[in-house]
Amino acid sequence: MAKELAKSLGAIASILENLQRKVDDNGTQSSAAVIQKTPISLALPSFDPDSTDSHVWLQKIEGYKNEFGWSDRETVSRIGPFLLKSAQGWFSVWQPTEETWENFKIDSSVSFPKQKNLATTSEIDEQAKSRLSTLGR
């Protein structure tokens, strides 16, 4: 199985190299040049709103977008399979005025705000109350 996979990947790499040569020979840019920028086996991190900080996840995706030169539309189309649970349902009905990466980031940040650590927040609140009561007496 591993040998067959390696052989298939080798054939795909060869096809991409041939396409790249054709692009270079013609002096024009084609989608083949863009395809070659992204590793075939790239698996993006998944986003589960119950356990993933949306801000951190969006930054990771932004990094891939910049590294591989993806367009807004390509970035948005790539992330769909990596959205889990309520994010998947939200994405399936998302209808922005324009399907851009910026709109996705804004809309998803509103729908899935940065998570708070309630234990830490409660501790800070208690410390603040304690200090205020000390100052008041």
PDB file of C-alpha atoms in Angstrom:
ATOM      1  CA  MET A   1       0.000   0.000   0.000  1.00  0.00           C
ATOM      2  CA  ALA A   2       2.774   2.447   0.948  1.00  0.00           C
ATOM      3  CA  LYS A   3       4.657   1.641  -2.268  1.00  0.00           C
ATOM      4  CA  GLU A   4       1.541   2.309  -4.354  1.00  0.00           C
ATOM      5  CA  LEU A   5       0.974   5.605  -2.576  1.00  0.00           C
ATOM      6  CA  ALA A   6       4.587   6.669  -3.077  1.00  0.00           C
ATOM      7  CA  LYS A   7       4.344   5.728  -6.753  1.00  0.00           C
ATOM      8  CA  SER A   8       1.122   7.738  -7.161  1.00  0.00           C
ATOM      9  CA  LEU A   9       2.602  10.760  -5.405  1.00  0.00           C
ATOM     10  CA  GLY A  10       5.678  10.511  -7.618  1.00  0.00           C
ATOM     11  CA  ALA A  11       3.473  10.473 -10.722  1.00  0.00           C
ATOM     12  CA  ILE A  12       1.543  13.510  -9.494  1.00  0.00           C
ATOM     13  CA  ALA A  13       4.782  15.369  -8.776  1.00  0.00           C
ATOM     14  CA  SER A  14       6.014  14.527 -12.274  1.00  0.00           C
ATOM     15  CA  ILE A  15       2.802  15.848 -13.843  1.00  0.00           C
ATOM     16  CA  LEU A  16       3.072  19.056 -11.835  1.00  0.00           C
ATOM     17  CA  GLU A  17       6.704  19.509 -12.884  1.00  0.00           C
ATOM     18  CA  ASN A  18       5.727  19.073 -16.544  1.00  0.00           C
ATOM     19  CA  LEU A  19       2.922  21.609 -16.163  1.00  0.00           C
ATOM     20  CA  GLN A  20       5.318  24.019 -14.469  1.00  0.00           C
ATOM     21  CA  ARG A  21       7.773  23.647 -17.374  1.00  0.00           C
ATOM     22  CA  LYS A  22       4.973  24.414 -19.828  1.00  0.00           C
ATOM     23  CA  VAL A  23       4.048  27.492 -17.830  1.00  0.00           C
ATOM     24  CA  ASP A  24       7.677  28.607 -17.745  1.00  0.00           C
ATOM     25  CA  ASP A  25       8.055  27.965 -21.489  1.00  0.00           C
ATOM     26  CA  ASN A  26       4.943  29.992 -22.304  1.00  0.00           C
ATOM     27  CA  GLY A  27       5.893  32.770 -19.928  1.00  0.00           C
ATOM     28  CA  THR A  28       2.392  32.831 -18.468  1.00  0.00           C
ATOM     29  CA  GLN A  29       1.017  31.992 -15.077  1.00  0.00           C
ATOM     30  CA  SER A  30      -1.518  29.188 -14.739  1.00  0.00           C
ATOM     31  CA  SER A  31      -3.260  27.368 -11.942  1.00  0.00           C
ATOM     32  CA  ALA A  32      -0.583  24.653 -12.141  1.00  0.00           C
ATOM     33  CA  ALA A  33       1.946  27.067 -10.663  1.00  0.00           C
ATOM     34  CA  VAL A  34      -0.393  27.809  -7.772  1.00  0.00           C
ATOM     35  CA  ILE A  35      -1.163  24.137  -7.159  1.00  0.00           C
ATOM     36  CA  GLN A  36       2.513  23.373  -6.774  1.00  0.00           C
ATOM     37  CA  LYS A  37       2.864  25.894  -3.932  1.00  0.00           C
ATOM     38  CA  THR A  38       0.632  23.878  -1.600  1.00  0.00           C
ATOM     39  CA  PRO A  39       1.745  20.481  -0.290  1.00  0.00           C
ATOM     40  CA  ILE A  40      -0.580  17.715  -1.451  1.00  0.00           C
ATOM     41  CA  SER A  41      -0.977  16.302   2.039  1.00  0.00           C
ATOM     42  CA  LEU A  42      -1.593  19.608   3.835  1.00  0.00           C
ATOM     43  CA  ALA A  43      -4.191  19.113   6.549  1.00  0.00           C
ATOM     44  CA  LEU A  44      -5.417  22.338   8.063  1.00  0.00           C
ATOM     45  CA  PRO A  45      -6.171  22.483  11.776  1.00  0.00           C
ATOM     46  CA  SER A  46      -9.803  21.822  12.573  1.00  0.00           C
ATOM     47  CA  PHE A  47     -12.022  24.316  14.355  1.00  0.00           C
ATOM     48  CA  ASP A  48     -14.311  23.028  17.090  1.00  0.00           C
ATOM     49  CA  PRO A  49     -16.004  26.027  18.734  1.00  0.00           C
ATOM     50  CA  ASP A  50     -16.418  24.055  21.967  1.00  0.00           C
ATOM     51  CA  SER A  51     -12.689  23.534  22.457  1.00  0.00           C
ATOM     52  CA  THR A  52     -10.800  25.843  20.083  1.00  0.00           C
ATOM     53  CA  ASP A  53     -10.144  29.559  20.449  1.00  0.00           C
ATOM     54  CA  SER A  54     -11.430  31.093  17.212  1.00  0.00           C
ATOM     55  CA  HIS A  55      -8.858  33.892  17.293  1.00  0.00           C
ATOM     56  CA  VAL A  56      -5.942  31.443  17.504  1.00  0.00           C
ATOM     57  CA  TRP A  57      -7.420  29.223  14.774  1.00  0.00           C
ATOM     58  CA  LEU A  58      -7.991  32.183  12.426  1.00  0.00           C
ATOM     59  CA  GLN A  59      -4.366  33.266  12.917  1.00  0.00           C
ATOM     60  CA  LYS A  60      -3.144  29.782  11.962  1.00  0.00           C
ATOM     61  CA  ILE A  61      -5.259  29.760   8.802  1.00  0.00           C
ATOM     62  CA  GLU A  62      -4.061  33.288   7.983  1.00  0.00           C
ATOM     63  CA  GLY A  63      -0.496  31.971   8.225  1.00  0.00           C
ATOM     64  CA  TYR A  64      -1.208  29.226   5.679  1.00  0.00           C
ATOM     65  CA  LYS A  65      -2.999  31.722   3.418  1.00  0.00           C
ATOM     66  CA  ASN A  66       0.038  33.992   3.393  1.00  0.00           C
ATOM     67  CA  GLU A  67       2.614  31.196   3.146  1.00  0.00           C
ATOM     68  CA  PHE A  68       0.997  29.550   0.140  1.00  0.00           C
ATOM     69  CA  GLY A  69      -0.397  32.670  -1.529  1.00  0.00           C
ATOM     70  CA  TRP A  70      -4.035  31.595  -1.415  1.00  0.00           C
ATOM     71  CA  SER A  71      -6.696  33.999  -2.625  1.00  0.00           C
ATOM     72  CA  ASP A  72      -9.608  34.910  -0.350  1.00  0.00           C
ATOM     73  CA  ARG A  73     -11.948  32.582  -2.219  1.00  0.00           C
ATOM     74  CA  GLU A  74      -9.454  29.697  -2.125  1.00  0.00           C
ATOM     75  CA  THR A  75      -8.896  30.145   1.607  1.00  0.00           C
ATOM     76  CA  VAL A  76     -12.620  30.153   2.366  1.00  0.00           C
ATOM     77  CA  SER A  77     -13.183  27.088   0.173  1.00  0.00           C
ATOM     78  CA  ARG A  78     -10.327  25.167   1.828  1.00  0.00           C
ATOM     79  CA  ILE A  79     -11.503  25.634   5.423  1.00  0.00           C
ATOM     80  CA  GLY A  80     -15.017  24.188   5.074  1.00  0.00           C
ATOM     81  CA  PRO A  81     -14.058  20.546   5.689  1.00  0.00           C
ATOM     82  CA  PHE A  82     -12.141  21.528   8.830  1.00  0.00           C
ATOM     83  CA  LEU A  83     -15.066  23.218  10.582  1.00  0.00           C
ATOM     84  CA  LEU A  84     -16.676  20.997  13.211  1.00  0.00           C
ATOM     85  CA  LYS A  85     -19.959  20.871  15.130  1.00  0.00           C
ATOM     86  CA  SER A  86     -21.837  24.181  15.233  1.00  0.00           C
ATOM     87  CA  ALA A  87     -19.182  25.872  13.073  1.00  0.00           C
ATOM     88  CA  GLN A  88     -19.974  23.445  10.257  1.00  0.00           C
ATOM     89  CA  GLY A  89     -23.682  24.253  10.440  1.00  0.00           C
ATOM     90  CA  TRP A  90     -22.968  27.977  10.644  1.00  0.00           C
ATOM     91  CA  PHE A  91     -20.706  27.806   7.579  1.00  0.00           C
ATOM     92  CA  SER A  92     -23.303  25.910   5.540  1.00  0.00           C
ATOM     93  CA  VAL A  93     -25.786  28.792   5.915  1.00  0.00           C
ATOM     94  CA  TRP A  94     -23.266  31.672   5.924  1.00  0.00           C
ATOM     95  CA  GLN A  95     -24.268  34.154   3.214  1.00  0.00           C
ATOM     96  CA  PRO A  96     -21.992  37.181   3.236  1.00  0.00           C
ATOM     97  CA  THR A  97     -22.455  40.062   0.821  1.00  0.00           C
ATOM     98  CA  GLU A  98     -19.044  39.093  -0.552  1.00  0.00           C
ATOM     99  CA  GLU A  99     -17.287  35.790   0.139  1.00  0.00           C
ATOM    100  CA  THR A 100     -13.921  37.122   1.272  1.00  0.00           C
ATOM    101  CA  TRP A 101     -11.495  35.928   3.912  1.00  0.00           C
ATOM    102  CA  GLU A 102     -11.909  39.228   5.789  1.00  0.00           C
ATOM    103  CA  ASN A 103     -15.702  38.804   5.902  1.00  0.00           C
ATOM    104  CA  PHE A 104     -15.291  35.224   7.103  1.00  0.00           C
ATOM    105  CA  LYS A 105     -12.934  36.316   9.887  1.00  0.00           C
ATOM    106  CA  ILE A 106     -15.293  39.073  11.038  1.00  0.00           C
ATOM    107  CA  ASP A 107     -18.476  36.988  10.850  1.00  0.00           C
ATOM    108  CA  SER A 108     -16.962  33.892  12.473  1.00  0.00           C
ATOM    109  CA  SER A 109     -15.386  35.988  15.254  1.00  0.00           C
ATOM    110  CA  VAL A 110     -18.811  37.431  16.056  1.00  0.00           C
ATOM    111  CA  SER A 111     -20.465  33.995  15.945  1.00  0.00           C
ATOM    112  CA  PHE A 112     -17.677  32.249  17.871  1.00  0.00           C
ATOM    113  CA  PRO A 113     -16.096  34.856  20.181  1.00  0.00           C
ATOM    114  CA  LYS A 114     -12.811  34.274  21.930  1.00  0.00           C
ATOM    115  CA  GLN A 115     -13.277  31.827  24.773  1.00  0.00           C
ATOM    116  CA  LYS A 116     -12.854  32.975  28.357  1.00  0.00           C
ATOM    117  CA  ASN A 117     -11.350  30.870  31.078  1.00  0.00           C
ATOM    118  CA  LEU A 118     -14.134  31.238  33.639  1.00  0.00           C
ATOM    119  CA  ALA A 119     -12.040  29.831  36.480  1.00  0.00           C
ATOM    120  CA  THR A 120      -9.388  32.495  35.942  1.00  0.00           C
ATOM    121  CA  THR A 121     -12.002  35.211  35.466  1.00  0.00           C
ATOM    122  CA  SER A 122     -13.695  34.240  38.752  1.00  0.00           C
ATOM    123  CA  GLU A 123     -10.366  34.313  40.615  1.00  0.00           C
ATOM    124  CA  ILE A 124      -9.571  37.770  39.260  1.00  0.00           C
ATOM    125  CA  ASP A 125     -13.050  39.012  40.195  1.00  0.00           C
ATOM    126  CA  GLU A 126     -12.642  37.688  43.740  1.00  0.00           C
ATOM    127  CA  GLN A 127      -9.196  39.305  44.080  1.00  0.00           C
ATOM    128  CA  ALA A 128     -10.581  42.630  42.847  1.00  0.00           C
ATOM    129  CA  LYS A 129     -13.498  42.472  45.305  1.00  0.00           C
ATOM    130  CA  SER A 130     -11.110  41.626  48.133  1.00  0.00           C
ATOM    131  CA  ARG A 131      -8.853  44.583  47.321  1.00  0.00           C
ATOM    132  CA  LEU A 132     -11.802  46.957  47.019  1.00  0.00           C
ATOM    133  CA  SER A 133     -13.183  45.883  50.381  1.00  0.00           C
ATOM    134  CA  THR A 134      -9.736  46.365  51.966  1.00  0.00           C
ATOM    135  CA  LEU A 135      -9.455  49.875  50.533  1.00  0.00           C
ATOM    136  CA  GLY A 136     -12.953  50.792  51.685  1.00  0.00           C
ATOM    137  CA  ARG A 137     -12.310  49.945  55.350  1.00  0.00           C
TER     138      ARG A 137
END
